[in-house]
């Protein structure tokens, strides 16, 4: 059979894109959404508590340090060689799991 038989009427054959990693991406999106919702809620409650105390001069140092620590964890994880070898959805899942566990820990401590 001539290999150009299919290519002439329909164009070149294109490989089907792989669907590997879709489940990991969905799980990572779920973890990140839960983590960001929890962190948003904590920030809202912290600002509300500060507003209830009266006039303040900026963000308290304690909350600024917590925000920096939460932001530093996924950055530090992404720089490790083990995580760099993972696929992109797996990296998102690993960092989402770390941030989600930190957020849950902060919520449990605040409650």
Tab-separated table of N, CA and C in Angstrom:
chain	number	residue	atom	x	y	z
A	1	UNK	N	0.840	-1.173	0.000
A	1	UNK	CA	0.000	0.000	0.000
A	1	UNK	C	0.889	1.241	0.000
A	2	UNK	N	0.530	2.200	-0.741
A	2	UNK	CA	1.278	3.440	-0.854
A	2	UNK	C	1.029	4.301	0.396
A	3	UNK	N	2.089	4.767	1.091
A	3	UNK	CA	1.884	5.554	2.307
A	3	UNK	C	1.245	6.912	2.045
A	4	UNK	N	1.304	7.406	0.823
A	4	UNK	CA	0.698	8.691	0.507
A	4	UNK	C	-0.793	8.592	0.207
A	5	UNK	N	-1.335	7.383	0.204
A	5	UNK	CA	-2.750	7.208	-0.134
A	5	UNK	C	-3.635	7.952	0.867
A	6	UNK	N	-3.346	7.827	2.136
A	6	UNK	CA	-4.147	8.510	3.149
A	6	UNK	C	-3.844	10.007	3.174
A	7	UNK	N	-2.573	10.377	2.966
A	7	UNK	CA	-2.144	11.762	3.104
A	7	UNK	C	-2.711	12.653	2.008
A	8	UNK	N	-2.960	12.114	0.811
A	8	UNK	CA	-3.436	12.969	-0.280
A	8	UNK	C	-4.839	13.522	-0.007
A	9	UNK	N	-5.837	12.705	0.272
A	9	UNK	CA	-7.165	13.301	0.449
A	9	UNK	C	-7.391	13.942	1.820
A	10	UNK	N	-6.723	13.464	2.856
A	10	UNK	CA	-7.021	13.928	4.207
A	10	UNK	C	-5.909	14.749	4.852
A	11	UNK	N	-4.783	14.878	4.262
A	11	UNK	CA	-3.657	15.567	4.869
A	11	UNK	C	-2.816	14.582	5.667
A	12	UNK	N	-1.709	15.040	6.240
A	12	UNK	CA	-0.834	14.127	6.987
A	12	UNK	C	-1.529	13.606	8.247
A	13	UNK	N	-1.211	12.389	8.588
A	13	UNK	CA	-1.780	11.797	9.798
A	13	UNK	C	-1.188	12.480	11.021
A	14	UNK	N	-2.051	12.844	11.973
A	14	UNK	CA	-1.607	13.503	13.196
A	14	UNK	C	-1.801	12.553	14.364
A	15	UNK	N	-0.803	12.426	15.222
A	15	UNK	CA	-0.977	11.534	16.384
A	15	UNK	C	-1.993	12.120	17.363
A	16	UNK	N	-2.686	11.240	18.031
A	16	UNK	CA	-3.679	11.652	19.018
A	16	UNK	C	-2.941	12.120	20.271
A	17	UNK	N	-3.302	13.294	20.823
A	17	UNK	CA	-2.615	13.752	22.028
A	17	UNK	C	-2.868	12.816	23.207
A	18	UNK	N	-1.856	12.668	24.012
A	18	UNK	CA	-1.936	11.785	25.175
A	18	UNK	C	-2.782	12.419	26.271
A	19	UNK	N	-3.576	11.604	26.950
A	19	UNK	CA	-4.417	12.094	28.038
A	19	UNK	C	-3.804	11.744	29.395
A	20	UNK	N	-2.525	11.376	29.395
A	20	UNK	CA	-1.860	11.060	30.658
A	20	UNK	C	-1.736	12.320	31.505
A	21	UNK	N	-1.961	12.181	32.773
A	21	UNK	CA	-1.798	13.304	33.683
A	21	UNK	C	-3.059	14.120	33.900
A	22	UNK	N	-4.154	13.791	33.232
A	22	UNK	CA	-5.376	14.568	33.396
A	22	UNK	C	-5.933	14.411	34.800
A	23	UNK	N	-5.910	13.185	35.319
A	23	UNK	CA	-6.389	12.958	36.676
A	23	UNK	C	-5.542	13.676	37.709
A	24	UNK	N	-4.235	13.692	37.505
A	24	UNK	CA	-3.343	14.419	38.415
A	24	UNK	C	-3.632	15.916	38.373
A	25	UNK	N	-3.883	16.435	37.186
A	25	UNK	CA	-4.164	17.861	37.056
A	25	UNK	C	-5.470	18.229	37.748
A	26	UNK	N	-6.472	17.374	37.635
A	26	UNK	CA	-7.755	17.638	38.295
A	26	UNK	C	-7.588	17.578	39.813
A	27	UNK	N	-6.852	16.585	40.305
A	27	UNK	CA	-6.606	16.476	41.747
A	27	UNK	C	-5.800	17.676	42.255
A	28	UNK	N	-4.812	18.110	41.484
A	28	UNK	CA	-4.013	19.273	41.874
A	28	UNK	C	-4.875	20.528	41.906
A	29	UNK	N	-5.750	20.682	40.929
A	29	UNK	CA	-6.638	21.852	40.912
A	29	UNK	C	-7.564	21.839	42.120
A	30	UNK	N	-8.050	20.666	42.498
A	30	UNK	CA	-8.893	20.569	43.683
A	30	UNK	C	-8.148	20.935	44.951
A	31	UNK	N	-6.921	20.428	45.096
A	31	UNK	CA	-6.121	20.741	46.283
A	31	UNK	C	-5.790	22.230	46.357
A	32	UNK	N	-5.401	22.796	45.218
A	32	UNK	CA	-5.071	24.213	45.204
A	32	UNK	C	-6.296	25.071	45.496
A	33	UNK	N	-7.462	24.681	44.983
A	33	UNK	CA	-8.657	25.482	45.248
A	33	UNK	C	-9.038	25.422	46.723
A	34	UNK	N	-8.943	24.252	47.342
A	34	UNK	CA	-9.227	24.139	48.780
A	34	UNK	C	-8.222	24.959	49.578
A	35	UNK	N	-6.949	24.851	49.236
A	35	UNK	CA	-5.908	25.579	49.971
A	35	UNK	C	-6.090	27.086	49.840
A	36	UNK	N	-6.351	27.564	48.632
A	36	UNK	CA	-6.513	29.003	48.438
A	36	UNK	C	-7.779	29.512	49.111
A	37	UNK	N	-8.841	28.706	49.129
A	37	UNK	CA	-10.060	29.113	49.824
A	37	UNK	C	-9.815	29.217	51.330
A	38	UNK	N	-9.114	28.243	51.898
A	38	UNK	CA	-8.815	28.285	53.327
A	38	UNK	C	-7.919	29.473	53.676
A	39	UNK	N	-6.910	29.725	52.844
A	39	UNK	CA	-6.025	30.858	53.108
A	39	UNK	C	-6.759	32.187	52.949
A	40	UNK	N	-7.662	32.253	51.979
A	40	UNK	CA	-8.464	33.450	51.809
A	40	UNK	C	-9.325	33.684	53.051
A	41	UNK	N	-9.959	32.630	53.549
A	41	UNK	CA	-10.791	32.751	54.739
A	41	UNK	C	-9.998	33.180	55.960
A	42	UNK	N	-8.813	32.619	56.118
A	42	UNK	CA	-7.965	33.025	57.242
A	42	UNK	C	-7.546	34.486	57.131
A	43	UNK	N	-7.196	34.901	55.938
A	43	UNK	CA	-6.833	36.309	55.741
A	43	UNK	C	-7.993	37.247	56.021
A	44	UNK	N	-9.172	36.853	55.579
A	44	UNK	CA	-10.359	37.667	55.834
A	44	UNK	C	-10.623	37.779	57.334
A	45	UNK	N	-10.557	36.647	58.043
A	45	UNK	CA	-10.785	36.679	59.484
A	45	UNK	C	-9.703	37.480	60.218
A	46	UNK	N	-8.469	37.387	59.744
A	46	UNK	CA	-7.384	38.138	60.381
A	46	UNK	C	-7.583	39.640	60.194
A	47	UNK	N	-7.961	40.038	58.979
A	47	UNK	CA	-8.201	41.468	58.747
A	47	UNK	C	-9.406	41.960	59.528
A	48	UNK	N	-10.425	41.115	59.639
A	48	UNK	CA	-11.604	41.490	60.413
A	48	UNK	C	-11.239	41.644	61.892
A	49	UNK	N	-10.420	40.749	62.419
A	49	UNK	CA	-10.003	40.833	63.820
A	49	UNK	C	-9.171	42.077	64.057
A	50	UNK	N	-8.299	42.417	63.113
A	50	UNK	CA	-7.489	43.630	63.259
A	50	UNK	C	-8.356	44.876	63.177
A	51	UNK	N	-9.373	44.864	62.323
A	51	UNK	CA	-10.262	46.019	62.209
A	51	UNK	C	-11.112	46.167	63.457
A	52	UNK	N	-11.419	45.062	64.119
A	52	UNK	CA	-12.228	45.108	65.330
A	52	UNK	C	-11.450	45.703	66.501
A	53	UNK	N	-10.154	45.587	66.484
A	53	UNK	CA	-9.319	46.122	67.571
A	53	UNK	C	-9.185	47.633	67.512
A	54	UNK	N	-9.388	48.203	66.358
A	54	UNK	CA	-9.248	49.648	66.218
A	54	UNK	C	-8.235	49.969	65.140
A	55	UNK	N	-7.860	51.228	65.047
A	55	UNK	CA	-6.912	51.616	63.994
A	55	UNK	C	-5.540	50.975	64.200
A	56	UNK	N	-5.008	50.466	63.114
A	56	UNK	CA	-3.673	49.870	63.149
A	56	UNK	C	-2.808	50.546	62.104
A	57	UNK	N	-1.528	50.313	62.188
A	57	UNK	CA	-0.602	50.903	61.230
A	57	UNK	C	0.006	49.817	60.373
A	58	UNK	N	-0.772	49.260	59.485
A	58	UNK	CA	-0.269	48.256	58.568
A	58	UNK	C	-0.576	46.835	59.019
A	59	UNK	N	-0.017	45.891	58.276
A	59	UNK	CA	-0.235	44.474	58.549
A	59	UNK	C	0.676	44.052	59.699
A	60	UNK	N	0.149	43.304	60.672
A	60	UNK	CA	1.010	42.834	61.765
A	60	UNK	C	2.134	41.944	61.240
A	61	UNK	N	3.270	42.030	61.891
A	61	UNK	CA	4.451	41.285	61.460
A	61	UNK	C	4.207	39.781	61.478
A	62	UNK	N	3.432	39.303	62.442
A	62	UNK	CA	3.153	37.863	62.550
A	62	UNK	C	2.467	37.345	61.289
A	63	UNK	N	1.457	38.062	60.788
A	63	UNK	CA	0.738	37.606	59.594
A	63	UNK	C	1.595	37.739	58.344
A	64	UNK	N	2.433	38.752	58.306
A	64	UNK	CA	3.335	38.904	57.160
A	64	UNK	C	4.320	37.745	57.091
A	65	UNK	N	4.833	37.320	58.234
A	65	UNK	CA	5.769	36.190	58.254
A	65	UNK	C	5.077	34.882	57.874
A	66	UNK	N	3.838	34.702	58.315
A	66	UNK	CA	3.092	33.498	57.942
A	66	UNK	C	2.857	33.469	56.433
A	67	UNK	N	2.497	34.605	55.852
A	67	UNK	CA	2.273	34.668	54.397
A	67	UNK	C	3.553	34.363	53.630
A	68	UNK	N	4.659	34.899	54.099
A	68	UNK	CA	5.939	34.613	53.439
A	68	UNK	C	6.304	33.135	53.546
A	69	UNK	N	6.043	32.526	54.698
A	69	UNK	CA	6.359	31.111	54.881
A	69	UNK	C	5.490	30.238	53.976
A	70	UNK	N	4.207	30.570	53.873
A	70	UNK	CA	3.312	29.790	53.010
A	70	UNK	C	3.731	29.928	51.551
A	71	UNK	N	4.187	31.096	51.153
A	71	UNK	CA	4.633	31.285	49.771
A	71	UNK	C	5.981	30.615	49.524
A	72	UNK	N	6.817	30.487	50.556
A	72	UNK	CA	8.152	29.920	50.374
A	72	UNK	C	8.128	28.401	50.230
A	73	UNK	N	7.113	27.741	50.775
A	73	UNK	CA	7.085	26.272	50.739
A	73	UNK	C	6.996	25.735	49.316
A	74	UNK	N	6.047	26.167	48.470
A	74	UNK	CA	6.032	25.605	47.117
A	74	UNK	C	7.263	25.992	46.299
A	75	UNK	N	7.804	27.179	46.549
A	75	UNK	CA	9.008	27.589	45.818
A	75	UNK	C	10.179	26.691	46.198
A	76	UNK	N	10.323	26.408	47.482
A	76	UNK	CA	11.405	25.530	47.932
A	76	UNK	C	11.214	24.108	47.401
A	77	UNK	N	9.961	23.641	47.384
A	77	UNK	CA	9.702	22.301	46.852
A	77	UNK	C	10.032	22.203	45.365
A	78	UNK	N	9.676	23.232	44.615
A	78	UNK	CA	9.919	23.204	43.168
A	78	UNK	C	11.397	23.256	42.821
A	79	UNK	N	12.234	23.685	43.744
A	79	UNK	CA	13.668	23.755	43.477
A	79	UNK	C	14.411	22.463	43.795
A	80	UNK	N	13.752	21.503	44.418
A	80	UNK	CA	14.429	20.247	44.731
A	80	UNK	C	14.543	19.394	43.464
A	81	UNK	N	15.639	18.646	43.311
A	81	UNK	CA	15.823	17.848	42.098
A	81	UNK	C	14.764	16.761	41.921
A	82	UNK	N	14.273	16.204	43.012
A	82	UNK	CA	13.269	15.143	42.899
A	82	UNK	C	11.987	15.673	42.280
A	83	UNK	N	11.555	16.844	42.695
A	83	UNK	CA	10.319	17.420	42.156
A	83	UNK	C	10.543	17.927	40.735
A	84	UNK	N	11.737	18.384	40.421
A	84	UNK	CA	12.014	18.854	39.063
A	84	UNK	C	11.905	17.738	38.025
A	85	UNK	N	12.160	16.495	38.441
A	85	UNK	CA	12.072	15.375	37.502
A	85	UNK	C	10.633	14.939	37.243
A	86	UNK	N	9.682	15.404	38.041
A	86	UNK	CA	8.285	15.013	37.869
A	86	UNK	C	7.658	15.749	36.693
A	87	UNK	N	6.529	15.230	36.240
A	87	UNK	CA	5.787	15.926	35.196
A	87	UNK	C	5.119	17.160	35.803
A	88	UNK	N	4.639	18.041	34.951
A	88	UNK	CA	4.034	19.285	35.431
A	88	UNK	C	2.796	19.023	36.295
A	89	UNK	N	1.865	18.119	35.892
A	89	UNK	CA	0.734	17.863	36.787
A	89	UNK	C	1.151	17.261	38.132
A	90	UNK	N	2.176	16.434	38.129
A	90	UNK	CA	2.649	15.859	39.391
A	90	UNK	C	3.277	16.929	40.281
A	91	UNK	N	3.999	17.876	39.680
A	91	UNK	CA	4.554	18.992	40.458
A	91	UNK	C	3.443	19.818	41.096
A	92	UNK	N	2.407	20.090	40.317
A	92	UNK	CA	1.280	20.861	40.849
A	92	UNK	C	0.603	20.111	41.987
A	93	UNK	N	0.519	18.786	41.872
A	93	UNK	CA	-0.097	17.986	42.928
A	93	UNK	C	0.748	18.005	44.199
A	94	UNK	N	2.055	17.882	44.064
A	94	UNK	CA	2.942	17.871	45.233
A	94	UNK	C	2.907	19.222	45.951
A	95	UNK	N	3.017	20.306	45.204
A	95	UNK	CA	2.987	21.626	45.845
A	95	UNK	C	1.599	21.935	46.396
A	96	UNK	N	0.550	21.512	45.707
A	96	UNK	CA	-0.802	21.720	46.227
A	96	UNK	C	-1.039	20.960	47.510
A	97	UNK	N	-0.501	19.749	47.589
A	97	UNK	CA	-0.639	18.960	48.814
A	97	UNK	C	0.078	19.629	49.983
A	98	UNK	N	1.254	20.175	49.721
A	98	UNK	CA	2.005	20.854	50.785
A	98	UNK	C	1.277	22.113	51.253
A	99	UNK	N	0.813	22.920	50.311
A	99	UNK	CA	0.131	24.159	50.685
A	99	UNK	C	-1.204	23.865	51.355
A	100	UNK	N	-1.917	22.843	50.883
A	100	UNK	CA	-3.199	22.483	51.486
A	100	UNK	C	-3.005	21.996	52.918
A	101	UNK	N	-1.974	21.224	53.171
A	101	UNK	CA	-1.739	20.762	54.536
A	101	UNK	C	-1.354	21.908	55.458
A	102	UNK	N	-0.608	22.876	54.955
A	102	UNK	CA	-0.273	24.053	55.755
A	102	UNK	C	-1.536	24.855	56.061
A	103	UNK	N	-2.382	25.035	55.048
A	103	UNK	CA	-3.614	25.797	55.255
A	103	UNK	C	-4.538	25.112	56.254
A	104	UNK	N	-4.666	23.802	56.155
A	104	UNK	CA	-5.504	23.068	57.114
A	104	UNK	C	-4.912	23.181	58.518
A	105	UNK	N	-3.608	23.105	58.637
A	105	UNK	CA	-2.963	23.259	59.938
A	105	UNK	C	-3.208	24.644	60.538
A	106	UNK	N	-3.149	25.675	59.707
A	106	UNK	CA	-3.414	27.026	60.199
A	106	UNK	C	-4.870	27.184	60.627
A	107	UNK	N	-5.778	26.591	59.874
A	107	UNK	CA	-7.206	26.662	60.239
A	107	UNK	C	-7.457	25.939	61.544
A	108	UNK	N	-6.869	24.763	61.721
A	108	UNK	CA	-7.058	24.008	62.957
A	108	UNK	C	-6.471	24.789	64.141
A	109	UNK	N	-5.327	25.420	63.929
A	109	UNK	CA	-4.708	26.187	65.005
A	109	UNK	C	-5.525	27.427	65.343
A	110	UNK	N	-6.124	28.058	64.328
A	110	UNK	CA	-6.905	29.272	64.552
A	110	UNK	C	-8.263	28.986	65.168
A	111	UNK	N	-8.766	27.759	64.968
A	111	UNK	CA	-10.117	27.446	65.471
A	111	UNK	C	-10.152	27.168	66.937
